[in-house]
Each structure stands twice: as C-alpha cells, then as structure tokens.
Coordinates of C-alpha atoms in Angstrom, one line a residue:
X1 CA 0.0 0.0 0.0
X2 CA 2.3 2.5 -0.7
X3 CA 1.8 6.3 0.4
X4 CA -1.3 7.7 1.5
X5 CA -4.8 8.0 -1.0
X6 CA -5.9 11.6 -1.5
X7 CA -7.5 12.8 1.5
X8 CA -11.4 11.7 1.8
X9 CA -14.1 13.6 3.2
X10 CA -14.5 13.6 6.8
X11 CA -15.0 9.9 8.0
X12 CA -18.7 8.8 7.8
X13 CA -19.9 6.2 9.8
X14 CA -20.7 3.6 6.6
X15 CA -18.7 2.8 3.2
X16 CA -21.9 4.7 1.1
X17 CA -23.4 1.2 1.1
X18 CA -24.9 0.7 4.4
X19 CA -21.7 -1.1 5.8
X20 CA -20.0 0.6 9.0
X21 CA -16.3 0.2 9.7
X22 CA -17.3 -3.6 11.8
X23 CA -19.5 -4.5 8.5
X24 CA -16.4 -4.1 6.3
X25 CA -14.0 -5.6 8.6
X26 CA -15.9 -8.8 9.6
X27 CA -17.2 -9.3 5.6
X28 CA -13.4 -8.9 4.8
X29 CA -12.8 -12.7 6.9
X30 CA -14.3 -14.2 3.9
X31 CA -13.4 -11.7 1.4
X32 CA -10.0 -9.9 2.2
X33 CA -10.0 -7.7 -0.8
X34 CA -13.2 -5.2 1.3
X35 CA -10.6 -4.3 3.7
X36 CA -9.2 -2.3 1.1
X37 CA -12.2 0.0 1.9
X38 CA -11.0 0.7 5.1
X39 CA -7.9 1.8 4.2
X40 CA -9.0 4.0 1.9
X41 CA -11.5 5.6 4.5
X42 CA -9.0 6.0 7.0
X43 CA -5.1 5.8 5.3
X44 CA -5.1 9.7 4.6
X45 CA -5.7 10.9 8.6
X46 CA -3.3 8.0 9.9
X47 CA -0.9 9.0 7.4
X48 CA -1.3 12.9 8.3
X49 CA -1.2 12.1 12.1
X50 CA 2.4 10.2 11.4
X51 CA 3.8 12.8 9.2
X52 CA 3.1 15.3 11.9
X53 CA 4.8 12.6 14.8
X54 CA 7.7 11.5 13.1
X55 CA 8.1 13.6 9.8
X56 CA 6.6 12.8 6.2
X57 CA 9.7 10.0 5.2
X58 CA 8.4 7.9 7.8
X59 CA 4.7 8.4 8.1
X60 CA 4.5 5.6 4.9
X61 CA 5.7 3.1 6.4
X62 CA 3.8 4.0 9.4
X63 CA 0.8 3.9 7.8
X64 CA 1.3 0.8 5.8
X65 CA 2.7 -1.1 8.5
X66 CA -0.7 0.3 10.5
X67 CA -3.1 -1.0 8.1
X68 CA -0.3 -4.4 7.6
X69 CA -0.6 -5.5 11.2
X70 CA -4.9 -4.3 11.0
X71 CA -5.6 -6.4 8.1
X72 CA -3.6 -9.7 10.0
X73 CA -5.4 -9.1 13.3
X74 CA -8.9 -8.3 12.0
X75 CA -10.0 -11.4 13.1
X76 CA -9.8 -10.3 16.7
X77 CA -11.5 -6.9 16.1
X78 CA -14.7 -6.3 18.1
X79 CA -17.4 -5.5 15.6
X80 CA -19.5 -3.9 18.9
X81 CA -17.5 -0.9 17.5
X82 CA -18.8 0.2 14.5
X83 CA -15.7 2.7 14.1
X84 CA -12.6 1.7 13.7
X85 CA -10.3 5.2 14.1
X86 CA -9.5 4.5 17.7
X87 CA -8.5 0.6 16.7
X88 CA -6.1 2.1 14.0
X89 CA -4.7 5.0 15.6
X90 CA -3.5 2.4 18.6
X91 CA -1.8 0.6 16.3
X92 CA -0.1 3.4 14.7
X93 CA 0.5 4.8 18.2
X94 CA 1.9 1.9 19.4
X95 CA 4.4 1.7 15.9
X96 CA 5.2 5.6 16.5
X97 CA 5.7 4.9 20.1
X98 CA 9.0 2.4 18.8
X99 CA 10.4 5.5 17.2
X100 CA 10.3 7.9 20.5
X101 CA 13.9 8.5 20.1
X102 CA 13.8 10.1 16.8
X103 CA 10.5 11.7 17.6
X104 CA 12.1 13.1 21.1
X105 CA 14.8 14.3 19.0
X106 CA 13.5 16.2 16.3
X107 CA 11.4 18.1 18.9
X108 CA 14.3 19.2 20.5
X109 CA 16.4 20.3 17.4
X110 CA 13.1 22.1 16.6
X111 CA 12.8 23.6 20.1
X112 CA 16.7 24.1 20.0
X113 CA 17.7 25.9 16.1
X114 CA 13.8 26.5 15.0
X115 CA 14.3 24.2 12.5
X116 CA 14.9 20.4 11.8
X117 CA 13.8 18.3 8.9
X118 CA 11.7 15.6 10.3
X119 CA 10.4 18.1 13.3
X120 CA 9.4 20.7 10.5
X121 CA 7.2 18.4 8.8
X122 CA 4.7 18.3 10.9
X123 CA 4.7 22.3 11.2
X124 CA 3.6 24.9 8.2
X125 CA 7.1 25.2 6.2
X126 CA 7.8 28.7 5.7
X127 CA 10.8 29.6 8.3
X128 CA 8.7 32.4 10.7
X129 CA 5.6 29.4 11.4
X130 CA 8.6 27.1 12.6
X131 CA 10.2 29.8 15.0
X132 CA 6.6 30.0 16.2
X133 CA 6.5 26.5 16.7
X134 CA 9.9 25.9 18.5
X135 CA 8.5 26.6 21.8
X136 CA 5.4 23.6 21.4
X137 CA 8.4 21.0 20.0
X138 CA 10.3 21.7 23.5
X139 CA 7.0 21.6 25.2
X140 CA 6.3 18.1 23.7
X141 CA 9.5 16.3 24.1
X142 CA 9.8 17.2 27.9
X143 CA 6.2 14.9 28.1
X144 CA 6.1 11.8 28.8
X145 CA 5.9 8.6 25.9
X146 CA 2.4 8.0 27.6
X147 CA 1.4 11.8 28.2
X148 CA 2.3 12.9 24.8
X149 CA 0.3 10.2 23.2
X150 CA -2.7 11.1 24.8
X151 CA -2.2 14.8 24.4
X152 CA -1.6 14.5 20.8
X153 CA -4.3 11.9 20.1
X154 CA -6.6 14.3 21.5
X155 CA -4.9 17.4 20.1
X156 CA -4.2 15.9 16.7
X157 CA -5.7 13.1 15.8
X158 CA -9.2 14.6 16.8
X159 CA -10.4 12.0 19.1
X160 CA -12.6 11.7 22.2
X161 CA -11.5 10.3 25.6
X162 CA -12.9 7.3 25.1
X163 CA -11.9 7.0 21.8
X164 CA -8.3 7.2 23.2
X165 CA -9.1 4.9 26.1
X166 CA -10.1 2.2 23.7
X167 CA -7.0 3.2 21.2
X168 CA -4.6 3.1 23.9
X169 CA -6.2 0.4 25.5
X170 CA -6.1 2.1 29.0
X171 CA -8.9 3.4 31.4
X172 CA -10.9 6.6 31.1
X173 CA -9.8 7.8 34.0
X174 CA -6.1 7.3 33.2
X175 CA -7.1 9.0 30.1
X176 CA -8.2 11.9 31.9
X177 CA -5.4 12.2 34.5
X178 CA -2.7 12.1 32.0
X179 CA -4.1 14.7 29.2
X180 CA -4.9 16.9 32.6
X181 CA -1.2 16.5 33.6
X182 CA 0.1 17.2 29.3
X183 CA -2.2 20.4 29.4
X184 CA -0.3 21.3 32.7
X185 CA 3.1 21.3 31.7
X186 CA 2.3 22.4 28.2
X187 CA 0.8 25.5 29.4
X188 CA 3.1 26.1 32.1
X189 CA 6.4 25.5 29.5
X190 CA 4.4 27.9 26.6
X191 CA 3.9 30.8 29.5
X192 CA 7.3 30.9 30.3
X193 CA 8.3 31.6 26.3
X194 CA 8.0 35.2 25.1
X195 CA 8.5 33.6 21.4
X196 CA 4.8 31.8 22.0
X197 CA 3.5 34.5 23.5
X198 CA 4.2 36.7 21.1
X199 CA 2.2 34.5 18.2
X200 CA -0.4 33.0 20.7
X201 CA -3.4 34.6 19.0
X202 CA -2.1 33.0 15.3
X203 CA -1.4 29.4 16.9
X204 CA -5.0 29.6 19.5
X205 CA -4.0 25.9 21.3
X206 CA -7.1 25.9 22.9
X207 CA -6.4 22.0 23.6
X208 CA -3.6 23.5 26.2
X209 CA -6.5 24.9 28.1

C-alpha cells in the first residue's frame, strides 16, 4: 500500500453502502480484498497524524505497516465498535511509540535551532511558522511517551476520551489524569516563552487549556 490516498471527506460512519467500519472488517474474513475499503476511508488521517509525529519520510511506512498488522489481526477486532479510528490510531500509536527517540529528537532540534527536517514536517514550512512553533516541540519532548500520546491523540488526531481509552487500550480515568497533567506542563512550558506568546493569538491551542 504505498503512500497515503488523496484525502477523503471527513469519515462517515458507513462505506456509502450501508456497511460501517465492523461490516467491512468482519465481511473482509471471507473476502479480504473489502478491507481495502477501510484503508481507503482512513489511510489519509493515519498517514497525516504520522507525518506530523515523526516527519513525512516515515509516516508511509507507518501507515502501511498500520493497516499491515490491522488487516492480519482483523480477526480479533470487536465488531461492537462500528468505528474503527481508535483501533487504528492504537496501532499506529503503538508503531510511532517504537520511534520515540527520533521523535524526542526532532522536537528538540526544533525547540533548540527552529528548524529540523523531520520536526518541520509536521509544522507549516515557511521559516517564521517554525520559529513559532519551537516553543510547542520543546514543550512536547519534555512529556512523557504516555502523556504525549494522549495529548496528541486528542490534540491531533481529533479523538474523544474514550476514543483514546479504547485506542490506547487504558482506562478513562487514566485518560483523563494524563491529558490533565500534558495540558499542565504544556501551558506552564508555553507561559514561560516570550516567542509563544508573542504568536499566541495565530497558533490559538485551545487544547492547552
């Protein structure tokens, strides 16, 4: 599967034929070739999230390797969930989570020089939108693996807090306690940085708040 499809309209909760995510994946047991559905519904906003974790280079194999490791454990997806975002963003959370060292990194030569290849990616290109940006990279590599997960799941990949408990496979509450604690040192690392402040009303991070 390589690189991402064009980017689909927002995710709708059938294939245009009556089937939800669960139809497609449990029809796909006796005919493999309708799980090529899902990934077309859901490849492009995996394949964004990646690019903007670990830089565009790496966001293909992400995403392939995502959808890979879906297709050879669909047999042991619960079809009580008629979506299956959170189900593939745990996956590809759990793949990004093996490169934490180059993600950790880039965020600090971002935070460090303003700019950095893979860090950049996931940031508008133009030079004065990464200076802008240098204070959220060093606010996000001094998180936690676990905290910046959830913050960015939330943050980036758009989804509720159940939608992360179920991605992450954790509890709620644990959900809760650990975005509570990201928002905390986010805010408190961005209010400390006269070059955030300075651009706060162009970047609005209301999910800091």
């Amino acid at each position: 599967m390589p690189g991402p499809p064009p980017a689909l309209p927002e995710a709708a909760h059938d294939a245009g034929d009556g089937r939800n995510d669960a139809d497609v994946i449990a029809q796909s047991l006796d005919e493999p070739e309708l799980f090529a559905g899902l990934y077309d519904r859901h490849a492009p906003d995996i394949h964004r999230y990646a690019a903007r974790r670990l830089g565009e280079g790496a966001a293909d194999d992400i995403t392939a390797e995502t959808f890979l490791i879906a297709f050879r454990t669909r047999d042991r997806y619960d079809t009580a969930h008629r979506m299956a975002r959170p189900w593939l963003y745990g996956i590809a959370a759990n793949l990004i989570g093996k490169h934490r060292r180059t993600e950790v990194r880039a965020l600090k030569a971002l935070a460090r020089t303003g700019h950095d290849p893979v860090a950049a990616s996931w940031s508008d290109r133009s030079d004065d939108r990464l200076a802008v940006q240098a204070p959220l990279a060093g606010a996000l590599a001094a998180l936690s693996p676990g905290d910046r997960h959830v913050l960015l799941l939330v943050a980036w990949a758009d989804l509720g807090y159940q939608e992360v408990a179920d991605a992450l496979r954790i509890p709620l509450g644990t959900v809760r306690s650990r975005l509570n604690r990201a928002r905390r040192k986010v805010r408190a690392s961005l209010s400390t940085d006269p070059a955030f402040t300075s651009a706060e009303q162009e970047l609005k991070p209301s999910w800091t708040n």
